[in-house]
PDB file of N, CA and C in Angstrom:
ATOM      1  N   UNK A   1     -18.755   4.266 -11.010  1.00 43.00           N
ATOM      2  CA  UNK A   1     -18.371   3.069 -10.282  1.00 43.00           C
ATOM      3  C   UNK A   1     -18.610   3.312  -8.791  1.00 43.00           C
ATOM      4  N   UNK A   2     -19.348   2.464  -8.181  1.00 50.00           N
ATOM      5  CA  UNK A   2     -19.500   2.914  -6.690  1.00 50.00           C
ATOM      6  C   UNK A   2     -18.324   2.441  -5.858  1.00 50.00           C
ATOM      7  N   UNK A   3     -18.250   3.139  -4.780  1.00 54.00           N
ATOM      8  CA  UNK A   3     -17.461   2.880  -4.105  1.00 54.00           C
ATOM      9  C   UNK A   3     -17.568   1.827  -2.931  1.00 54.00           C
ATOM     10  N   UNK A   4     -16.292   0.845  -3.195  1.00 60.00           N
ATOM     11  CA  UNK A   4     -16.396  -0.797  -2.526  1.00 60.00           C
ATOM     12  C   UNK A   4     -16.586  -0.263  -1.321  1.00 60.00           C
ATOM     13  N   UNK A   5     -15.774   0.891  -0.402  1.00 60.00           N
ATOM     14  CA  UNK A   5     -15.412   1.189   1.065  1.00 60.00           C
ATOM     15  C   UNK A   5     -17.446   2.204   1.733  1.00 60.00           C
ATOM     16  N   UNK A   6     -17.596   2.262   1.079  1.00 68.00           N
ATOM     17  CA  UNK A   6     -19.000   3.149   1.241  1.00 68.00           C
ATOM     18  C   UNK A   6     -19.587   2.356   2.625  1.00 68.00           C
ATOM     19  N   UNK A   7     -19.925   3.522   3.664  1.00 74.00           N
ATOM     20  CA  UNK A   7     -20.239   3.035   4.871  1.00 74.00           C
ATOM     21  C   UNK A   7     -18.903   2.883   5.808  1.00 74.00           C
ATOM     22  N   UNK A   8     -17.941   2.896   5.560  1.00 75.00           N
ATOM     23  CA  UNK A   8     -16.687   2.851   6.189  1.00 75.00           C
ATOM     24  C   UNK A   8     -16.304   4.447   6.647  1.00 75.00           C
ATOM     25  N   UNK A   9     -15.859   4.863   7.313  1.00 85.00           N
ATOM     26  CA  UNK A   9     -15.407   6.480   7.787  1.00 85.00           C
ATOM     27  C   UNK A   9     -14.171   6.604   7.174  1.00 85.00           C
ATOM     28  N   UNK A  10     -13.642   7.803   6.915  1.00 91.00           N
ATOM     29  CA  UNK A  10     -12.354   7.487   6.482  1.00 91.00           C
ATOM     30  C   UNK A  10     -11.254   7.179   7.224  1.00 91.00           C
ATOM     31  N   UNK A  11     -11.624   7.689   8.672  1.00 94.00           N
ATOM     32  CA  UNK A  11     -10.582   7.690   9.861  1.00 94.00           C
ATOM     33  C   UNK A  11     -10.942   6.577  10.905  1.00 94.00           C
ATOM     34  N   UNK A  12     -10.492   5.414  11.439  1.00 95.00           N
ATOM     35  CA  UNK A  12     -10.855   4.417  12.035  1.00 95.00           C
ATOM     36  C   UNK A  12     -10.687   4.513  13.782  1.00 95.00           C
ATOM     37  N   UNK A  13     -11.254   4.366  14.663  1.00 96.00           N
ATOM     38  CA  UNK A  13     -10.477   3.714  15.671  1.00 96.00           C
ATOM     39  C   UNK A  13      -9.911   2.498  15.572  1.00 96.00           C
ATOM     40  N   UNK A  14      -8.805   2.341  16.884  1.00 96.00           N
ATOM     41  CA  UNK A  14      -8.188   1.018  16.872  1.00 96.00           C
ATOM     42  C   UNK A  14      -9.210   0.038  17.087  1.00 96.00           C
ATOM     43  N   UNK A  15     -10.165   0.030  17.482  1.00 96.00           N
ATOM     44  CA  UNK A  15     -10.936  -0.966  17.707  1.00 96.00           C
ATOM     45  C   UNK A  15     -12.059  -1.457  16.811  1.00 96.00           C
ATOM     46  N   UNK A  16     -12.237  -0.252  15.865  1.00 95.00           N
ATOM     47  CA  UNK A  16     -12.634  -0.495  14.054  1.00 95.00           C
ATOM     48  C   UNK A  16     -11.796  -1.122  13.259  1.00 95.00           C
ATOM     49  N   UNK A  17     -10.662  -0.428  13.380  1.00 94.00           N
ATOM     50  CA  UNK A  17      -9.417  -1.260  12.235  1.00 94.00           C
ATOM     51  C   UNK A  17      -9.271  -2.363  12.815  1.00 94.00           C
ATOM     52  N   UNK A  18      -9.146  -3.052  13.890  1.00 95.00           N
ATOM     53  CA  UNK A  18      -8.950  -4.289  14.272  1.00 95.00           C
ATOM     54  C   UNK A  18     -10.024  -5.087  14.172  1.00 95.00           C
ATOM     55  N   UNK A  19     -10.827  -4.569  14.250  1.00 94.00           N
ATOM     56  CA  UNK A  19     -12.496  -5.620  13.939  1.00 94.00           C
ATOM     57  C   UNK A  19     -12.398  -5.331  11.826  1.00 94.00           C
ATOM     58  N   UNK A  20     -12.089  -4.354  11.733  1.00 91.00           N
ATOM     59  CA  UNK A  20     -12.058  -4.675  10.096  1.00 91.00           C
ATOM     60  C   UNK A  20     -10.470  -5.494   9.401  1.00 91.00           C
ATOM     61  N   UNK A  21      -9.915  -5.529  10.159  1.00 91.00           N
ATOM     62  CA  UNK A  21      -8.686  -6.489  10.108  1.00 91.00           C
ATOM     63  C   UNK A  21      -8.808  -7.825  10.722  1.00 91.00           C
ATOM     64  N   UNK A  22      -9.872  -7.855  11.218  1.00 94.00           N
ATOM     65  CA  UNK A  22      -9.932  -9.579  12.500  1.00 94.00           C
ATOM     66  C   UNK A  22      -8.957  -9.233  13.062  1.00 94.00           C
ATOM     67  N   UNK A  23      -8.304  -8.672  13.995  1.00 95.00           N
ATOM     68  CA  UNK A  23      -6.987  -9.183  14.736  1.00 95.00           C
ATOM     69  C   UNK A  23      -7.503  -8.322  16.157  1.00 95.00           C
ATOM     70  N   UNK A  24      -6.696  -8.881  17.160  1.00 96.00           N
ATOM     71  CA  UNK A  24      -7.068  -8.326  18.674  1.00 96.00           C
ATOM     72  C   UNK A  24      -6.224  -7.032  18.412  1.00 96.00           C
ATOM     73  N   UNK A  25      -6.978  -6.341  19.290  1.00 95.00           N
ATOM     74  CA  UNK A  25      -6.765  -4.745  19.434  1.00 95.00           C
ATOM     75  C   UNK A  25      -4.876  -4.701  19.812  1.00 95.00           C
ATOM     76  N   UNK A  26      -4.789  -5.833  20.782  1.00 97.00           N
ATOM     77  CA  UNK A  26      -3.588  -5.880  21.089  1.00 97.00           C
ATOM     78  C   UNK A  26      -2.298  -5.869  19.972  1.00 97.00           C
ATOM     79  N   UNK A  27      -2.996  -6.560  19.318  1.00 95.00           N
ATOM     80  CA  UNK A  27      -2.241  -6.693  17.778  1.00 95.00           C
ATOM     81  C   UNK A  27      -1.951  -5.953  17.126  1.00 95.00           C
ATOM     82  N   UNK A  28      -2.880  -5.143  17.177  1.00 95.00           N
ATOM     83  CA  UNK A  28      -3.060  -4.019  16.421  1.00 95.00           C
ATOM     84  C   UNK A  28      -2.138  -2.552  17.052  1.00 95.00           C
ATOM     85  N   UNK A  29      -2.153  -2.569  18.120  1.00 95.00           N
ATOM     86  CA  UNK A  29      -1.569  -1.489  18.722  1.00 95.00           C
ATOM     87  C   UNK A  29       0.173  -1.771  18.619  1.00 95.00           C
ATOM     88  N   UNK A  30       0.486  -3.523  19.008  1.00 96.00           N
ATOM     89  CA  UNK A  30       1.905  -3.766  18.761  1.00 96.00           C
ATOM     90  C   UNK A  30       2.722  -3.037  17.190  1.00 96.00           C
ATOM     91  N   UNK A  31       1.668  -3.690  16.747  1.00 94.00           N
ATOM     92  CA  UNK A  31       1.721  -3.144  15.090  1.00 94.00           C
ATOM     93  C   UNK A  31       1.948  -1.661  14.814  1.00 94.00           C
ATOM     94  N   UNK A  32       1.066  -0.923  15.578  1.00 94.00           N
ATOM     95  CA  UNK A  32       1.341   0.764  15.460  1.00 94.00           C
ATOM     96  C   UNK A  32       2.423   0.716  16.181  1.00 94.00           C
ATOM     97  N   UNK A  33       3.080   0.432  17.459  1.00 95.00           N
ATOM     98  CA  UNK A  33       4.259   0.994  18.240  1.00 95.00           C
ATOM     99  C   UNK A  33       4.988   0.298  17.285  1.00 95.00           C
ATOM    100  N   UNK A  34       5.343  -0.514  16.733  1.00 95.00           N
ATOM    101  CA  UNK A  34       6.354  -1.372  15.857  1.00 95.00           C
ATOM    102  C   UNK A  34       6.319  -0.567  14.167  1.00 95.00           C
ATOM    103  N   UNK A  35       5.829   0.076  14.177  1.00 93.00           N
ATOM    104  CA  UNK A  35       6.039   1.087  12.934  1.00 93.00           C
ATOM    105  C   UNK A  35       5.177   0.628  11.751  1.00 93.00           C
ATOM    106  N   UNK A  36       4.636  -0.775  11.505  1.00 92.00           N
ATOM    107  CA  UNK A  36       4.087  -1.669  10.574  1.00 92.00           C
ATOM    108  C   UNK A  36       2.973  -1.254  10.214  1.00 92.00           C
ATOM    109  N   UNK A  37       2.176  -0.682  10.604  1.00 91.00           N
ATOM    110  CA  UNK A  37       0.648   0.384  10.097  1.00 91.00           C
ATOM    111  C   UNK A  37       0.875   1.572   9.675  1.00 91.00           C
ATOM    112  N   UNK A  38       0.962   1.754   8.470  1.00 91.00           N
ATOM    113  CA  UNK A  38       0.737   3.013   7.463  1.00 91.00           C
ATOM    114  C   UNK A  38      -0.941   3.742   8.087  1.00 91.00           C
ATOM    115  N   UNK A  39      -0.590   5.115   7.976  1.00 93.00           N
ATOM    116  CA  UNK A  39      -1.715   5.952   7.967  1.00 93.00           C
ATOM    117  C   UNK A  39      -2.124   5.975   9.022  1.00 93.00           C
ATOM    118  N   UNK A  40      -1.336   5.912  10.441  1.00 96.00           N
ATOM    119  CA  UNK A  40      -1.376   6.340  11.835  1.00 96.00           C
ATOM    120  C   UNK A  40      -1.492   7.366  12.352  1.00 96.00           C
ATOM    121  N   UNK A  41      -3.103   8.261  12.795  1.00 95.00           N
ATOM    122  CA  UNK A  41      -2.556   9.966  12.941  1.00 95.00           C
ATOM    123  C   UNK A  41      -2.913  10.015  14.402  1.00 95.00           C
ATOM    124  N   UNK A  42      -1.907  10.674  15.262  1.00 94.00           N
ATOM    125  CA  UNK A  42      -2.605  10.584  16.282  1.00 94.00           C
ATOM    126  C   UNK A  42      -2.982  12.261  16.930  1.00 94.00           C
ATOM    127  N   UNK A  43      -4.199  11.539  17.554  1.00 92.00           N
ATOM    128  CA  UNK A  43      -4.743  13.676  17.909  1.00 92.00           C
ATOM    129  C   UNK A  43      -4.925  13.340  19.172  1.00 92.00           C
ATOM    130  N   UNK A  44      -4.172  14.147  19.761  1.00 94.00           N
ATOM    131  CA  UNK A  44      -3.612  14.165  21.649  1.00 94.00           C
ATOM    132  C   UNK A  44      -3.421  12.481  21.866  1.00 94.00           C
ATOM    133  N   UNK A  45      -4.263  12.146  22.761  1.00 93.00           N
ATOM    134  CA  UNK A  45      -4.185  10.492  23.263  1.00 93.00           C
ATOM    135  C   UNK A  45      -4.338   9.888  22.204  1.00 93.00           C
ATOM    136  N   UNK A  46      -5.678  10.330  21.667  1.00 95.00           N
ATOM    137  CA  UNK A  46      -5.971   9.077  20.603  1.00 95.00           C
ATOM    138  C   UNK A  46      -5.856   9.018  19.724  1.00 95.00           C
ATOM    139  N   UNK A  47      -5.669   7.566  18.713  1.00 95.00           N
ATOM    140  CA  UNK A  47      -4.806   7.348  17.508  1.00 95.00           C
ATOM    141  C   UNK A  47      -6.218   7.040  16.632  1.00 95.00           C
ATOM    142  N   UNK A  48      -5.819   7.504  15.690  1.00 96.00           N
ATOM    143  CA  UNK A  48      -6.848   6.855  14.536  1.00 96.00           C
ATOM    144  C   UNK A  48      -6.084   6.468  13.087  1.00 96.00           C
ATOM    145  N   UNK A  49      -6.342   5.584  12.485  1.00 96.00           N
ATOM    146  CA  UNK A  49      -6.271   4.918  11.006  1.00 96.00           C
ATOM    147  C   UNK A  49      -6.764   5.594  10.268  1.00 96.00           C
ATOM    148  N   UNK A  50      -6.442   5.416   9.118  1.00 95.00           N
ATOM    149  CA  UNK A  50      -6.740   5.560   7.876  1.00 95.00           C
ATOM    150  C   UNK A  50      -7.606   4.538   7.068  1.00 95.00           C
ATOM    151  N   UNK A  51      -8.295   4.979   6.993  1.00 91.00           N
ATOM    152  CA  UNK A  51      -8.756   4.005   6.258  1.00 91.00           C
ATOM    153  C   UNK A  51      -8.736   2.944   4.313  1.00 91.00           C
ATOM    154  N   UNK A  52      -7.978   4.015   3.966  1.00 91.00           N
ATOM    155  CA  UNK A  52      -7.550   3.512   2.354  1.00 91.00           C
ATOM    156  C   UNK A  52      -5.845   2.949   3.574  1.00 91.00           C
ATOM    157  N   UNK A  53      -5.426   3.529   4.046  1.00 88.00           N
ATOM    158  CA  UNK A  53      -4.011   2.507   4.543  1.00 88.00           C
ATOM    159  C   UNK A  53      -4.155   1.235   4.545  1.00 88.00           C
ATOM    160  N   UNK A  54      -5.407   0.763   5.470  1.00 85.00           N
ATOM    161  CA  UNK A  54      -5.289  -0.636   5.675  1.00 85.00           C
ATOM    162  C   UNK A  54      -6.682  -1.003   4.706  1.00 85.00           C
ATOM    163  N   UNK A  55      -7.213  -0.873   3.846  1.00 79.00           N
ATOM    164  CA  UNK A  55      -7.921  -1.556   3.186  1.00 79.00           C
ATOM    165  C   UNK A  55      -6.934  -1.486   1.521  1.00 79.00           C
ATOM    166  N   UNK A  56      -6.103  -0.530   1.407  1.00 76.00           N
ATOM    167  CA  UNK A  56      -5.328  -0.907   0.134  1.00 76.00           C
ATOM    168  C   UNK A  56      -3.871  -1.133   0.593  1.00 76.00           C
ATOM    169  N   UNK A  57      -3.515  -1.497   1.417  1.00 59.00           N
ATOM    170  CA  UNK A  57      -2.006  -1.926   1.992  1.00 59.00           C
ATOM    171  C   UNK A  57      -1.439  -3.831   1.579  1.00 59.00           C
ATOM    172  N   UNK A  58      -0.527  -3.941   0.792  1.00 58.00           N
ATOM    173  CA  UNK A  58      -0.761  -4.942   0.707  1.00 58.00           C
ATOM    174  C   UNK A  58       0.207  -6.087   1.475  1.00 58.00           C
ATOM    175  N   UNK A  59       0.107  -7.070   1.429  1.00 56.00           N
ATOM    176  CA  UNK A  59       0.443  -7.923   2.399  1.00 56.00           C
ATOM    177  C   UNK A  59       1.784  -8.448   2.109  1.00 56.00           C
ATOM    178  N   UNK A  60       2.403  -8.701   2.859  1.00 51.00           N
ATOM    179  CA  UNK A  60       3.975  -8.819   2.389  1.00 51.00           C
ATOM    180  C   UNK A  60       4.078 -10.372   3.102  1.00 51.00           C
ATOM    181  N   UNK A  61       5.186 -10.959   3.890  1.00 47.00           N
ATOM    182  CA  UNK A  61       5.918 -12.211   3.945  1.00 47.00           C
ATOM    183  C   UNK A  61       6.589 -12.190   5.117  1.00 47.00           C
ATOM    184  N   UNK A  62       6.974 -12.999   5.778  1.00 47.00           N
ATOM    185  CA  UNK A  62       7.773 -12.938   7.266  1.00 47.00           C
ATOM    186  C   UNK A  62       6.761 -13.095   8.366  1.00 47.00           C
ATOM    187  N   UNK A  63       7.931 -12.763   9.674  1.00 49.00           N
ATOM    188  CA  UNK A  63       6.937 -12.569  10.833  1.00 49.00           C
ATOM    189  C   UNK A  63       6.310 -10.933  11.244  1.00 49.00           C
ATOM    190  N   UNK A  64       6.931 -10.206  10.304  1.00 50.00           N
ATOM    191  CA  UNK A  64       7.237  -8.740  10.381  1.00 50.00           C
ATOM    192  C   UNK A  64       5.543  -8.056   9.563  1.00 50.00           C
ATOM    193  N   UNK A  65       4.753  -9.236   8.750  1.00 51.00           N
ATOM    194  CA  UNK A  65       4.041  -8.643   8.273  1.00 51.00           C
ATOM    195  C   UNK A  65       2.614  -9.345   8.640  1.00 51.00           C
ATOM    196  N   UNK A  66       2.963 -10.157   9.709  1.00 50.00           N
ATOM    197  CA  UNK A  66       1.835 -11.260  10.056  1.00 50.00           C
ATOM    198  C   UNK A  66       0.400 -10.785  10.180  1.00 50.00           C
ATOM    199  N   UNK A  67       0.425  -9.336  10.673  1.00 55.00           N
ATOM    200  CA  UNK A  67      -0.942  -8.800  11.201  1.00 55.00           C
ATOM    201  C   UNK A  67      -1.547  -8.540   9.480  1.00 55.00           C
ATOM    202  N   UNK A  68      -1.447  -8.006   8.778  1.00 49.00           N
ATOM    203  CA  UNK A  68      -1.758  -8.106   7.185  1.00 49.00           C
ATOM    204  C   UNK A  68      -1.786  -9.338   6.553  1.00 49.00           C
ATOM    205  N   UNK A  69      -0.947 -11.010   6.777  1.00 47.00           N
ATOM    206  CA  UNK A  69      -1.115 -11.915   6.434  1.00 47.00           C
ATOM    207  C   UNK A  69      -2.811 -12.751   6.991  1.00 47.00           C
ATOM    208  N   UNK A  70      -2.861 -11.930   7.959  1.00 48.00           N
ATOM    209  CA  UNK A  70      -4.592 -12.222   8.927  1.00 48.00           C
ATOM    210  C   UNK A  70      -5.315 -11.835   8.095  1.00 48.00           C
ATOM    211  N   UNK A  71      -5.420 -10.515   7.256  1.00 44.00           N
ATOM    212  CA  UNK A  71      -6.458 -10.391   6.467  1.00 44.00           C
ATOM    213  C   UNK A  71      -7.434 -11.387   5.776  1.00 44.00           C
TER     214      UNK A  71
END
């Protein structure tokens, strides 16, 4: 079975995960300081994603999960 994610890295910048999420970077970063992004690693300054986090994370309800309701 090939793999759907192929061509994807496994580790994202914020500015990958947010272009592969549609949402402004800004969004995206609220989202990491607000605890709401699974698979956040950060090495010195910079933060990188996961990439199975936010492509198998699933979307929940509220205002608490809005950046995943964008998907």
């Amino acid at each position: 079975m090939p793999d759907s994610h192929e061509g994807i890295p496994e580790f994202l910048t914020v500015d990958e995960a947010a272009a592969l999420l549609r949402v402004n970077r800004k969004t995206l970063y609220e989202s990491i300081r607000l605890g709401q992004l699974p698979g956040v690693v950060r090495i010195g300054k910079a933060l990188r994603i996961r990439r199975e986090a936010i492509v198998t994370s699933p979307s929940g309800t509220g205002r608490d999960s809005a950046l995943w309701s964008r998907r």
